[in-house]
């Protein structure tokens, strides 16, 4: 919910309702339904890189899964910093609203980012056993908080007409065509829907994961889709003076909207606090996901220092070393804000491009396997005759977005407005490839090879990856 509200005010058209339709319907129905099928077949903390290893052609199997593992790791680590950065800067904007003499400094935001990451790491380590209860409580806040925000907006705010609210597109990015503006602006709304694979990376700690995790994805997508529509419709109808909102001194137009409607600093603070708290707890979930993905890839010797990253301290039953790496990565990346907010924004943008590329690779490999008419591993769920159509529709949806994710958000383009994501994405891909060629290919063990060897040795017909988490933790200690 917090990401959806924030995303509406970080697009050059302010996240119109038609855009949300495109993102919500396409993302949920096409991509997530495909992940349900993959998760039923192979519930594993590795997620996409594991599926790429299983379903890609043999000649490129090892390299594609290796690159996917790196992209996943970078994407999820960037997501931690990105959400923490948004939470921290919203807090700065709230302070500026309540205290007009306050002058935000980069180091203020950096400290707030570090604080959010530290809180998330603490909950994932010291309070790891209470994490399910914490997630349940945040689900309650997620739902109740949305209604606490939209209710006063709907009651107190002046309203746009249906035509303005639902059909009018505001091109505030200076693009020559509305179509380009529309596509570039979709990326922020799409960013709020990233992370559909979050639950997948927790599979090895979930009972009956091949059934529980896909259901969690389905219900999560459905619930957030409904809540997203409520938030989008409310904001589109209540944003009557867009130029004034964009000109706010808080840096976040939705904070100005809350104040303009309530005329209360206290009311605005409470409403904004709901958004900040939900974002911080989203960071908690991101940390849990990112650490499991690192641990899984290190288990297959995909990283330098994999032996350290995959080690699990006896009695903890959590990938503590991987969690500490996420902490260090979050702190180091947040320090970039002290020198250049442009560089930090590029890293945050890298999250979207990295995750989208992992989705394209995994779904593309599924399509390839279908075209080769090779049998799939057994599963409790099948898309049946609609499988190929859904696969292709998902790719048709994702590929154009992968192209537009490298666009700057506005024109004219200079060093400050340039989207440097393209150079960072290319740099990560080149580095991972060079490391693979230089020695990584000799030690990296694609999941499909380990899986097939285990099946052959044990004489089993079921797919590996369904091994209980505790059992795999024990082997990772050696």
Tab-separated table of C-alpha atoms in Angstrom:
chain	number	residue	atom	x	y	z
A	1	UNK	CA	0.000	0.000	0.000
A	2	UNK	CA	2.738	2.442	0.941
A	3	UNK	CA	4.649	1.733	-2.246
A	4	UNK	CA	1.508	2.220	-4.322
A	5	UNK	CA	0.708	5.590	-2.737
A	6	UNK	CA	4.317	6.730	-3.095
A	7	UNK	CA	4.525	5.530	-6.699
A	8	UNK	CA	1.571	7.618	-7.783
A	9	UNK	CA	3.538	10.773	-7.088
A	10	UNK	CA	6.791	9.636	-8.675
A	11	UNK	CA	5.701	9.431	-12.281
A	12	UNK	CA	5.563	12.181	-14.846
A	13	UNK	CA	1.807	11.693	-15.179
A	14	UNK	CA	1.064	11.062	-11.501
A	15	UNK	CA	0.108	7.411	-11.981
A	16	UNK	CA	-3.233	7.634	-13.746
A	17	UNK	CA	-5.900	4.993	-13.379
A	18	UNK	CA	-5.394	3.605	-16.922
A	19	UNK	CA	-1.727	2.991	-16.078
A	20	UNK	CA	-2.631	1.167	-12.903
A	21	UNK	CA	-5.012	-1.030	-14.907
A	22	UNK	CA	-2.176	-1.940	-17.270
A	23	UNK	CA	0.254	-2.751	-14.467
A	24	UNK	CA	-2.198	-4.491	-12.147
A	25	UNK	CA	-3.910	-6.720	-14.684
A	26	UNK	CA	-0.795	-7.597	-16.671
A	27	UNK	CA	1.530	-8.134	-13.736
A	28	UNK	CA	-0.848	-10.091	-11.528
A	29	UNK	CA	-2.614	-12.189	-14.111
A	30	UNK	CA	0.261	-12.931	-16.462
A	31	UNK	CA	3.474	-13.005	-14.465
A	32	UNK	CA	2.304	-14.123	-11.030
A	33	UNK	CA	0.133	-16.900	-12.429
A	34	UNK	CA	3.232	-18.199	-14.187
A	35	UNK	CA	5.232	-18.110	-10.963
A	36	UNK	CA	2.540	-20.104	-9.229
A	37	UNK	CA	3.127	-22.893	-11.730
A	38	UNK	CA	6.905	-22.736	-11.374
A	39	UNK	CA	6.667	-22.659	-7.591
A	40	UNK	CA	4.413	-25.708	-7.542
A	41	UNK	CA	7.031	-27.568	-9.544
A	42	UNK	CA	10.165	-26.397	-7.729
A	43	UNK	CA	9.686	-24.529	-4.426
A	44	UNK	CA	13.205	-23.384	-3.631
A	45	UNK	CA	14.914	-20.387	-2.067
A	46	UNK	CA	16.822	-19.925	-5.320
A	47	UNK	CA	13.708	-18.964	-7.232
A	48	UNK	CA	14.321	-17.728	-10.766
A	49	UNK	CA	17.923	-18.875	-11.189
A	50	UNK	CA	16.873	-22.365	-10.107
A	51	UNK	CA	14.013	-22.405	-12.624
A	52	UNK	CA	16.288	-21.120	-15.389
A	53	UNK	CA	18.666	-23.965	-14.600
A	54	UNK	CA	15.832	-26.480	-14.853
A	55	UNK	CA	14.028	-25.229	-17.937
A	56	UNK	CA	16.665	-23.628	-20.201
A	57	UNK	CA	18.341	-25.472	-23.108
A	58	UNK	CA	21.291	-27.537	-21.978
A	59	UNK	CA	23.853	-25.613	-24.060
A	60	UNK	CA	23.223	-22.349	-22.147
A	61	UNK	CA	21.840	-23.795	-18.944
A	62	UNK	CA	24.765	-23.099	-16.674
A	63	UNK	CA	25.574	-19.554	-17.820
A	64	UNK	CA	21.971	-18.311	-17.906
A	65	UNK	CA	21.229	-19.569	-14.407
A	66	UNK	CA	24.485	-18.025	-13.171
A	67	UNK	CA	23.684	-14.585	-14.612
A	68	UNK	CA	20.128	-14.815	-13.283
A	69	UNK	CA	21.469	-15.529	-9.803
A	70	UNK	CA	23.644	-12.423	-9.915
A	71	UNK	CA	20.821	-10.233	-11.204
A	72	UNK	CA	18.524	-11.510	-8.472
A	73	UNK	CA	21.087	-10.795	-5.789
A	74	UNK	CA	21.704	-7.242	-7.009
A	75	UNK	CA	18.011	-6.608	-7.503
A	76	UNK	CA	17.000	-7.642	-4.012
A	77	UNK	CA	19.895	-5.878	-2.318
A	78	UNK	CA	18.950	-2.724	-4.191
A	79	UNK	CA	15.333	-3.159	-3.121
A	80	UNK	CA	16.393	-3.003	0.531
A	81	UNK	CA	18.149	0.330	0.067
A	82	UNK	CA	15.429	1.655	-2.241
A	83	UNK	CA	12.564	1.118	0.195
A	84	UNK	CA	14.618	2.347	3.144
A	85	UNK	CA	15.564	5.448	1.147
A	86	UNK	CA	11.920	6.197	0.337
A	87	UNK	CA	10.927	5.759	3.993
A	88	UNK	CA	13.756	8.019	5.138
A	89	UNK	CA	13.083	10.792	2.644
A	90	UNK	CA	9.349	10.734	3.400
A	91	UNK	CA	10.284	11.245	7.049
A	92	UNK	CA	12.418	14.220	6.008
A	93	UNK	CA	9.534	15.622	3.997
A	94	UNK	CA	7.227	15.241	6.984
A	95	UNK	CA	9.693	17.118	9.182
A	96	UNK	CA	9.897	19.895	6.581
A	97	UNK	CA	6.103	20.144	6.517
A	98	UNK	CA	5.862	20.498	10.296
A	99	UNK	CA	8.920	22.755	10.570
A	100	UNK	CA	9.321	25.166	7.617
A	101	UNK	CA	12.771	26.230	8.887
A	102	UNK	CA	14.122	22.692	8.529
A	103	UNK	CA	16.662	22.273	5.737
A	104	UNK	CA	17.022	18.613	4.670
A	105	UNK	CA	20.615	17.474	4.382
A	106	UNK	CA	21.861	14.362	2.548
A	107	UNK	CA	23.408	12.966	5.725
A	108	UNK	CA	20.025	13.164	7.463
A	109	UNK	CA	18.532	10.909	4.817
A	110	UNK	CA	21.525	8.577	4.955
A	111	UNK	CA	21.179	8.106	8.709
A	112	UNK	CA	17.466	7.410	8.335
A	113	UNK	CA	18.186	4.810	5.646
A	114	UNK	CA	20.770	3.106	7.871
A	115	UNK	CA	18.317	3.153	10.785
A	116	UNK	CA	15.625	1.460	8.683
A	117	UNK	CA	18.064	-1.224	7.489
A	118	UNK	CA	19.358	-1.848	11.020
A	119	UNK	CA	15.797	-2.236	12.326
A	120	UNK	CA	15.022	-4.713	9.550
A	121	UNK	CA	18.179	-6.726	10.234
A	122	UNK	CA	17.455	-6.775	13.990
A	123	UNK	CA	13.949	-8.127	13.434
A	124	UNK	CA	15.288	-10.768	11.031
A	125	UNK	CA	17.953	-11.933	13.503
A	126	UNK	CA	17.150	-11.233	17.139
A	127	UNK	CA	13.394	-11.499	16.621
A	128	UNK	CA	13.427	-14.072	13.822
A	129	UNK	CA	11.036	-16.401	15.630
A	130	UNK	CA	8.462	-13.622	15.949
A	131	UNK	CA	8.689	-12.675	12.261
A	132	UNK	CA	5.447	-14.494	11.280
A	133	UNK	CA	3.531	-12.648	14.006
A	134	UNK	CA	5.104	-9.342	12.969
A	135	UNK	CA	4.061	-9.981	9.371
A	136	UNK	CA	0.503	-10.693	10.520
A	137	UNK	CA	0.396	-7.426	12.463
A	138	UNK	CA	1.707	-5.442	9.507
A	139	UNK	CA	-0.951	-7.064	7.320
A	140	UNK	CA	-3.539	-5.612	9.682
A	141	UNK	CA	-1.849	-2.198	9.539
A	142	UNK	CA	-1.593	-2.546	5.758
A	143	UNK	CA	-5.358	-2.908	5.403
A	144	UNK	CA	-6.548	-0.702	8.264
A	145	UNK	CA	-3.982	1.974	7.398
A	146	UNK	CA	-5.246	2.258	3.843
A	147	UNK	CA	-8.780	2.972	5.016
A	148	UNK	CA	-7.452	5.384	7.635
A	149	UNK	CA	-5.880	7.346	4.769
A	150	UNK	CA	-8.498	7.185	2.030
A	151	UNK	CA	-11.525	7.797	4.297
A	152	UNK	CA	-10.689	11.432	5.183
A	153	UNK	CA	-9.606	12.040	1.581
A	154	UNK	CA	-12.923	10.838	0.192
A	155	UNK	CA	-14.969	12.744	2.782
A	156	UNK	CA	-13.094	16.045	2.937
A	157	UNK	CA	-11.443	16.566	-0.448
A	158	UNK	CA	-12.926	18.335	-3.498
A	159	UNK	CA	-13.386	15.892	-6.378
A	160	UNK	CA	-12.337	15.720	-10.001
A	161	UNK	CA	-14.855	14.723	-12.625
A	162	UNK	CA	-14.785	11.107	-13.769
A	163	UNK	CA	-13.308	12.131	-17.125
A	164	UNK	CA	-10.415	14.018	-15.527
A	165	UNK	CA	-9.771	11.382	-12.869
A	166	UNK	CA	-9.892	8.315	-15.083
A	167	UNK	CA	-8.924	9.402	-18.580
A	168	UNK	CA	-6.773	12.522	-18.477
A	169	UNK	CA	-3.004	12.011	-18.722
A	170	UNK	CA	-0.703	14.778	-17.509
A	171	UNK	CA	2.636	14.845	-19.313
A	172	UNK	CA	4.876	16.578	-16.777
A	173	UNK	CA	8.091	14.990	-18.048
A	174	UNK	CA	8.459	17.067	-21.186
A	175	UNK	CA	8.173	14.096	-23.553
A	176	UNK	CA	7.228	14.795	-27.162
A	177	UNK	CA	4.374	12.268	-27.188
A	178	UNK	CA	1.809	11.181	-24.637
A	179	UNK	CA	2.560	7.538	-25.453
A	180	UNK	CA	6.216	7.845	-24.437
A	181	UNK	CA	5.203	9.743	-21.309
A	182	UNK	CA	2.699	7.006	-20.508
A	183	UNK	CA	5.245	4.191	-20.895
A	184	UNK	CA	7.971	5.928	-18.889
A	185	UNK	CA	5.506	6.804	-16.153
A	186	UNK	CA	4.311	3.211	-15.935
A	187	UNK	CA	7.685	2.172	-14.566
A	188	UNK	CA	7.103	3.689	-11.142
A	189	UNK	CA	3.715	2.025	-10.849
A	190	UNK	CA	5.376	-1.201	-11.993
A	191	UNK	CA	8.014	-0.741	-9.300
A	192	UNK	CA	5.311	-0.893	-6.649
A	193	UNK	CA	4.343	-4.324	-8.000
A	194	UNK	CA	7.877	-5.749	-8.054
A	195	UNK	CA	8.695	-8.529	-5.631
A	196	UNK	CA	6.089	-11.077	-6.623
A	197	UNK	CA	8.812	-13.684	-6.065
A	198	UNK	CA	9.378	-12.543	-2.472
A	199	UNK	CA	7.515	-15.487	-0.943
A	200	UNK	CA	9.264	-17.916	-3.287
A	201	UNK	CA	12.650	-17.302	-1.678
A	202	UNK	CA	11.207	-18.343	1.704
A	203	UNK	CA	9.976	-21.671	0.311
A	204	UNK	CA	12.476	-23.853	2.131
A	205	UNK	CA	11.228	-22.602	5.485
A	206	UNK	CA	7.553	-23.190	4.712
A	207	UNK	CA	5.618	-26.381	5.347
A	208	UNK	CA	4.051	-27.876	2.221
A	209	UNK	CA	5.685	-25.099	0.192
A	210	UNK	CA	4.600	-26.401	-3.208
A	211	UNK	CA	1.009	-25.592	-2.248
A	212	UNK	CA	1.322	-22.901	0.441
A	213	UNK	CA	3.630	-20.496	-1.409
A	214	UNK	CA	1.612	-20.279	-4.655
A	215	UNK	CA	-1.529	-19.646	-2.605
A	216	UNK	CA	0.283	-16.888	-0.731
A	217	UNK	CA	1.307	-15.309	-4.053
A	218	UNK	CA	-2.243	-15.557	-5.403
A	219	UNK	CA	-3.925	-14.077	-2.327
A	220	UNK	CA	-1.246	-11.425	-1.923
A	221	UNK	CA	-1.694	-10.312	-5.530
A	222	UNK	CA	-5.479	-10.290	-5.220
A	223	UNK	CA	-5.527	-8.357	-1.952
A	224	UNK	CA	-2.960	-5.808	-3.065
A	225	UNK	CA	-4.702	-5.406	-6.393
A	226	UNK	CA	-7.972	-4.514	-4.648
A	227	UNK	CA	-6.263	-2.176	-2.179
A	228	UNK	CA	-4.251	-0.658	-5.008
A	229	UNK	CA	-7.381	0.174	-6.959
A	230	UNK	CA	-8.918	1.805	-3.879
A	231	UNK	CA	-5.827	3.962	-3.369
A	232	UNK	CA	-5.489	4.894	-7.038
A	233	UNK	CA	-9.143	5.788	-7.528
A	234	UNK	CA	-9.141	7.868	-4.348
A	235	UNK	CA	-6.037	9.832	-5.261
A	236	UNK	CA	-7.035	10.348	-8.883
A	237	UNK	CA	-10.367	11.821	-7.818
A	238	UNK	CA	-8.904	14.010	-5.046
A	239	UNK	CA	-5.844	15.464	-6.851
A	240	UNK	CA	-7.535	18.606	-8.150
A	241	UNK	CA	-4.484	20.908	-8.365
A	242	UNK	CA	-1.579	18.880	-9.729
A	243	UNK	CA	0.849	21.820	-10.344
A	244	UNK	CA	0.506	22.937	-6.718
A	245	UNK	CA	1.173	19.404	-5.482
A	246	UNK	CA	4.275	19.121	-7.635
A	247	UNK	CA	5.533	22.454	-6.295
A	248	UNK	CA	5.487	21.304	-2.672
A	249	UNK	CA	8.503	21.963	-0.491
A	250	UNK	CA	8.223	18.541	1.148
A	251	UNK	CA	9.508	16.698	-1.906
A	252	UNK	CA	6.481	14.396	-1.761
A	253	UNK	CA	3.243	15.663	-3.311
A	254	UNK	CA	1.109	13.201	-1.358
A	255	UNK	CA	2.226	14.839	1.921
A	256	UNK	CA	1.045	18.168	0.565
A	257	UNK	CA	-2.222	16.560	-0.541
A	258	UNK	CA	-2.819	15.155	2.946
A	259	UNK	CA	-2.250	18.575	4.503
A	260	UNK	CA	-4.283	20.502	1.923
A	261	UNK	CA	-7.274	18.270	2.593
A	262	UNK	CA	-7.048	17.867	6.382
A	263	UNK	CA	-5.558	21.299	7.209
A	264	UNK	CA	-3.988	19.542	10.166
A	265	UNK	CA	-0.319	18.903	10.861
A	266	UNK	CA	-1.255	16.191	13.355
A	267	UNK	CA	-3.596	14.465	10.913
A	268	UNK	CA	-1.029	14.620	8.119
A	269	UNK	CA	1.664	13.268	10.427
A	270	UNK	CA	-0.475	10.272	11.428
A	271	UNK	CA	-1.381	9.490	7.829
A	272	UNK	CA	2.245	9.798	6.695
A	273	UNK	CA	3.433	7.702	9.648
A	274	UNK	CA	1.262	4.838	8.423
A	275	UNK	CA	3.038	4.979	5.067
A	276	UNK	CA	6.488	5.159	6.702
A	277	UNK	CA	5.846	2.238	9.072
A	278	UNK	CA	4.530	0.000	6.299
A	279	UNK	CA	7.584	0.844	4.195
A	280	UNK	CA	9.921	-0.056	7.064
A	281	UNK	CA	8.196	-3.395	7.503
A	282	UNK	CA	8.459	-3.888	3.753
A	283	UNK	CA	12.218	-3.488	4.253
A	284	UNK	CA	11.991	-6.288	6.849
A	285	UNK	CA	10.464	-8.571	4.213
A	286	UNK	CA	13.012	-7.481	1.617
A	287	UNK	CA	15.876	-8.335	3.982
A	288	UNK	CA	14.443	-11.797	4.631
A	289	UNK	CA	14.077	-12.412	0.897
A	290	UNK	CA	17.465	-10.986	-0.103
A	291	UNK	CA	19.360	-12.985	2.520
A	292	UNK	CA	17.717	-16.273	1.494
A	293	UNK	CA	18.465	-15.643	-2.151
A	294	UNK	CA	22.133	-14.916	-1.378
A	295	UNK	CA	22.315	-18.007	0.808
A	296	UNK	CA	20.766	-20.219	-1.894
A	297	UNK	CA	23.083	-18.947	-4.644
A	298	UNK	CA	26.121	-19.311	-2.366
A	299	UNK	CA	25.005	-22.863	-1.636
A	300	UNK	CA	25.618	-23.520	-5.327
A	301	UNK	CA	28.978	-21.675	-5.206
A	302	UNK	CA	27.730	-18.793	-7.331
A	303	UNK	CA	29.509	-16.002	-5.431
A	304	UNK	CA	33.038	-15.265	-4.320
A	305	UNK	CA	33.350	-16.324	-0.666
A	306	UNK	CA	30.370	-18.652	-1.067
A	307	UNK	CA	31.570	-20.858	1.776
A	308	UNK	CA	31.216	-17.919	4.182
A	309	UNK	CA	27.882	-16.741	2.761
A	310	UNK	CA	26.189	-20.144	2.961
A	311	UNK	CA	27.361	-20.937	6.484
A	312	UNK	CA	24.584	-21.127	9.070
A	313	UNK	CA	25.481	-20.883	12.730
A	314	UNK	CA	24.204	-23.888	14.707
A	315	UNK	CA	21.162	-23.020	16.766
A	316	UNK	CA	20.239	-19.925	14.746
A	317	UNK	CA	18.564	-21.657	11.780
A	318	UNK	CA	18.826	-18.452	9.758
A	319	UNK	CA	21.456	-17.426	7.168
A	320	UNK	CA	23.147	-14.998	9.555
A	321	UNK	CA	26.186	-14.336	7.374
A	322	UNK	CA	23.980	-13.500	4.402
A	323	UNK	CA	21.951	-11.170	6.628
A	324	UNK	CA	25.119	-9.390	7.727
A	325	UNK	CA	26.134	-8.963	4.092
A	326	UNK	CA	22.744	-7.333	3.446
A	327	UNK	CA	23.387	-5.021	6.393
A	328	UNK	CA	26.822	-4.053	5.091
A	329	UNK	CA	25.545	-3.587	1.555
A	330	UNK	CA	22.702	-1.383	2.778
A	331	UNK	CA	25.002	0.837	4.818
A	332	UNK	CA	27.631	1.200	2.101
A	333	UNK	CA	25.114	1.982	-0.637
A	334	UNK	CA	23.281	4.513	1.542
A	335	UNK	CA	26.563	6.407	1.986
A	336	UNK	CA	26.523	7.156	-1.743
A	337	UNK	CA	23.756	9.650	-0.997
A	338	UNK	CA	26.334	11.834	0.749
A	339	UNK	CA	28.106	12.406	-2.549
A	340	UNK	CA	25.436	12.017	-5.207
A	341	UNK	CA	21.710	11.430	-4.970
A	342	UNK	CA	21.797	10.720	-8.723
A	343	UNK	CA	24.027	7.676	-8.198
A	344	UNK	CA	21.801	6.368	-5.406
A	345	UNK	CA	18.700	6.794	-7.551
A	346	UNK	CA	20.433	4.836	-10.321
A	347	UNK	CA	21.053	1.968	-7.909
A	348	UNK	CA	17.407	2.019	-6.865
A	349	UNK	CA	16.406	1.973	-10.550
A	350	UNK	CA	18.758	-0.965	-11.043
A	351	UNK	CA	16.457	-2.985	-8.776
A	352	UNK	CA	13.617	-2.839	-11.295
A	353	UNK	CA	15.750	-3.685	-14.322
A	354	UNK	CA	17.492	-6.568	-12.532
A	355	UNK	CA	14.267	-8.142	-11.287
A	356	UNK	CA	12.460	-7.688	-14.613
A	357	UNK	CA	15.353	-9.354	-16.432
A	358	UNK	CA	15.177	-12.328	-14.051
A	359	UNK	CA	11.442	-12.624	-14.745
A	360	UNK	CA	12.034	-12.501	-18.506
A	361	UNK	CA	14.772	-15.136	-18.336
A	362	UNK	CA	12.788	-17.566	-16.181
A	363	UNK	CA	9.539	-17.246	-18.135
A	364	UNK	CA	11.453	-17.304	-21.417
A	365	UNK	CA	13.054	-20.585	-20.417
A	366	UNK	CA	9.628	-22.011	-19.621
A	367	UNK	CA	8.466	-21.041	-23.118
A	368	UNK	CA	11.600	-22.585	-24.597
A	369	UNK	CA	10.971	-25.852	-22.777
A	370	UNK	CA	7.384	-25.924	-24.011
A	371	UNK	CA	8.523	-25.320	-27.586
A	372	UNK	CA	11.062	-28.148	-27.267
A	373	UNK	CA	8.152	-30.342	-26.088
A	374	UNK	CA	10.159	-31.608	-23.136
A	375	UNK	CA	8.307	-32.923	-20.094
A	376	UNK	CA	7.976	-30.754	-17.019
A	377	UNK	CA	8.556	-32.021	-13.490
A	378	UNK	CA	5.414	-33.109	-11.646
A	379	UNK	CA	3.396	-30.434	-9.863
A	380	UNK	CA	0.140	-29.937	-8.013
A	381	UNK	CA	-0.873	-27.081	-10.265
A	382	UNK	CA	-1.053	-26.701	-14.019
A	383	UNK	CA	-2.096	-23.878	-16.318
A	384	UNK	CA	-3.251	-26.518	-18.746
A	385	UNK	CA	-3.959	-25.470	-22.316
A	386	UNK	CA	-3.654	-21.804	-21.320
A	387	UNK	CA	-0.039	-22.186	-20.184
A	388	UNK	CA	1.712	-21.178	-23.397
A	389	UNK	CA	-0.639	-18.230	-23.984
A	390	UNK	CA	-0.008	-16.910	-20.485
A	391	UNK	CA	3.739	-17.383	-20.883
A	392	UNK	CA	3.821	-15.463	-24.153
A	393	UNK	CA	1.536	-12.698	-22.854
A	394	UNK	CA	3.810	-12.250	-19.842
A	395	UNK	CA	6.852	-11.873	-22.087
A	396	UNK	CA	5.035	-9.437	-24.379
A	397	UNK	CA	4.231	-7.366	-21.297
A	398	UNK	CA	7.700	-7.497	-19.714
A	399	UNK	CA	10.058	-7.014	-22.666
A	400	UNK	CA	8.927	-3.450	-23.555
A	401	UNK	CA	9.188	-2.444	-19.906
A	402	UNK	CA	12.731	-3.769	-19.758
A	403	UNK	CA	13.507	-1.380	-22.609
A	404	UNK	CA	11.798	1.630	-21.028
A	405	UNK	CA	13.258	1.053	-17.560
A	406	UNK	CA	16.501	2.603	-18.812
A	407	UNK	CA	14.789	5.816	-19.946
A	408	UNK	CA	15.259	9.014	-17.915
A	409	UNK	CA	12.105	10.174	-16.154
A	410	UNK	CA	12.013	13.571	-17.828
A	411	UNK	CA	13.538	15.745	-20.527
A	412	UNK	CA	15.802	17.526	-21.344
A	413	UNK	CA	18.425	15.027	-20.262
A	414	UNK	CA	21.656	16.082	-18.577
A	415	UNK	CA	24.047	14.541	-16.055
A	416	UNK	CA	21.549	15.096	-13.243
A	417	UNK	CA	18.442	13.748	-14.983
A	418	UNK	CA	20.180	10.926	-16.881
A	419	UNK	CA	19.149	7.417	-15.831
A	420	UNK	CA	22.525	5.817	-15.166
A	421	UNK	CA	20.860	2.479	-14.536
A	422	UNK	CA	21.878	1.323	-18.023
A	423	UNK	CA	25.601	1.639	-17.246
A	424	UNK	CA	25.229	-0.057	-13.866
A	425	UNK	CA	23.170	-2.926	-15.278
A	426	UNK	CA	25.699	-3.406	-18.055
A	427	UNK	CA	28.583	-3.222	-15.592
A	428	UNK	CA	27.089	-5.876	-13.310
A	429	UNK	CA	26.390	-8.178	-16.254
A	430	UNK	CA	29.916	-7.760	-17.648
A	431	UNK	CA	31.521	-8.302	-14.238
A	432	UNK	CA	29.475	-11.440	-13.553
A	433	UNK	CA	30.304	-12.781	-17.016
A	434	UNK	CA	34.019	-12.108	-16.579
A	435	UNK	CA	33.994	-13.759	-13.167
A	436	UNK	CA	32.154	-16.733	-14.651
A	437	UNK	CA	34.641	-17.114	-17.501
A	438	UNK	CA	37.623	-16.462	-15.232
A	439	UNK	CA	36.821	-19.224	-12.759
A	440	UNK	CA	33.234	-19.108	-11.610
A	441	UNK	CA	32.148	-21.699	-14.168
A	442	UNK	CA	34.555	-24.196	-12.622
A	443	UNK	CA	33.047	-24.034	-9.147
A	444	UNK	CA	29.416	-23.052	-9.821
A	445	UNK	CA	27.055	-25.993	-9.547
A	446	UNK	CA	23.789	-25.425	-11.441
A	447	UNK	CA	20.835	-26.602	-9.354
A	448	UNK	CA	19.632	-28.942	-12.094
A	449	UNK	CA	22.904	-30.910	-12.005
A	450	UNK	CA	22.805	-31.331	-8.229
A	451	UNK	CA	19.141	-32.202	-8.431
A	452	UNK	CA	19.549	-34.836	-11.125
A	453	UNK	CA	22.531	-36.346	-9.352
A	454	UNK	CA	20.571	-36.566	-6.113
A	455	UNK	CA	17.622	-38.196	-7.855
A	456	UNK	CA	19.927	-40.694	-9.543
A	457	UNK	CA	21.735	-41.578	-6.312
A	458	UNK	CA	18.590	-41.931	-4.226
A	459	UNK	CA	16.504	-43.559	-6.944
A	460	UNK	CA	13.772	-40.973	-6.392
A	461	UNK	CA	11.416	-39.501	-8.971
A	462	UNK	CA	10.484	-36.327	-7.101
A	463	UNK	CA	12.253	-33.083	-7.746
A	464	UNK	CA	14.851	-31.849	-5.339
A	465	UNK	CA	14.391	-28.410	-3.858
A	466	UNK	CA	11.551	-29.843	-1.770
A	467	UNK	CA	14.003	-30.765	0.956
A	468	UNK	CA	13.005	-29.220	4.317
A	469	UNK	CA	14.934	-26.067	5.164
A	470	UNK	CA	16.366	-27.478	8.379
A	471	UNK	CA	17.935	-30.402	6.562
A	472	UNK	CA	19.639	-28.109	4.053
A	473	UNK	CA	20.845	-25.842	6.832
A	474	UNK	CA	22.608	-28.777	8.414
A	475	UNK	CA	24.506	-29.564	5.222
A	476	UNK	CA	25.454	-25.928	4.772
A	477	UNK	CA	27.438	-25.916	7.994
A	478	UNK	CA	30.196	-27.990	6.443
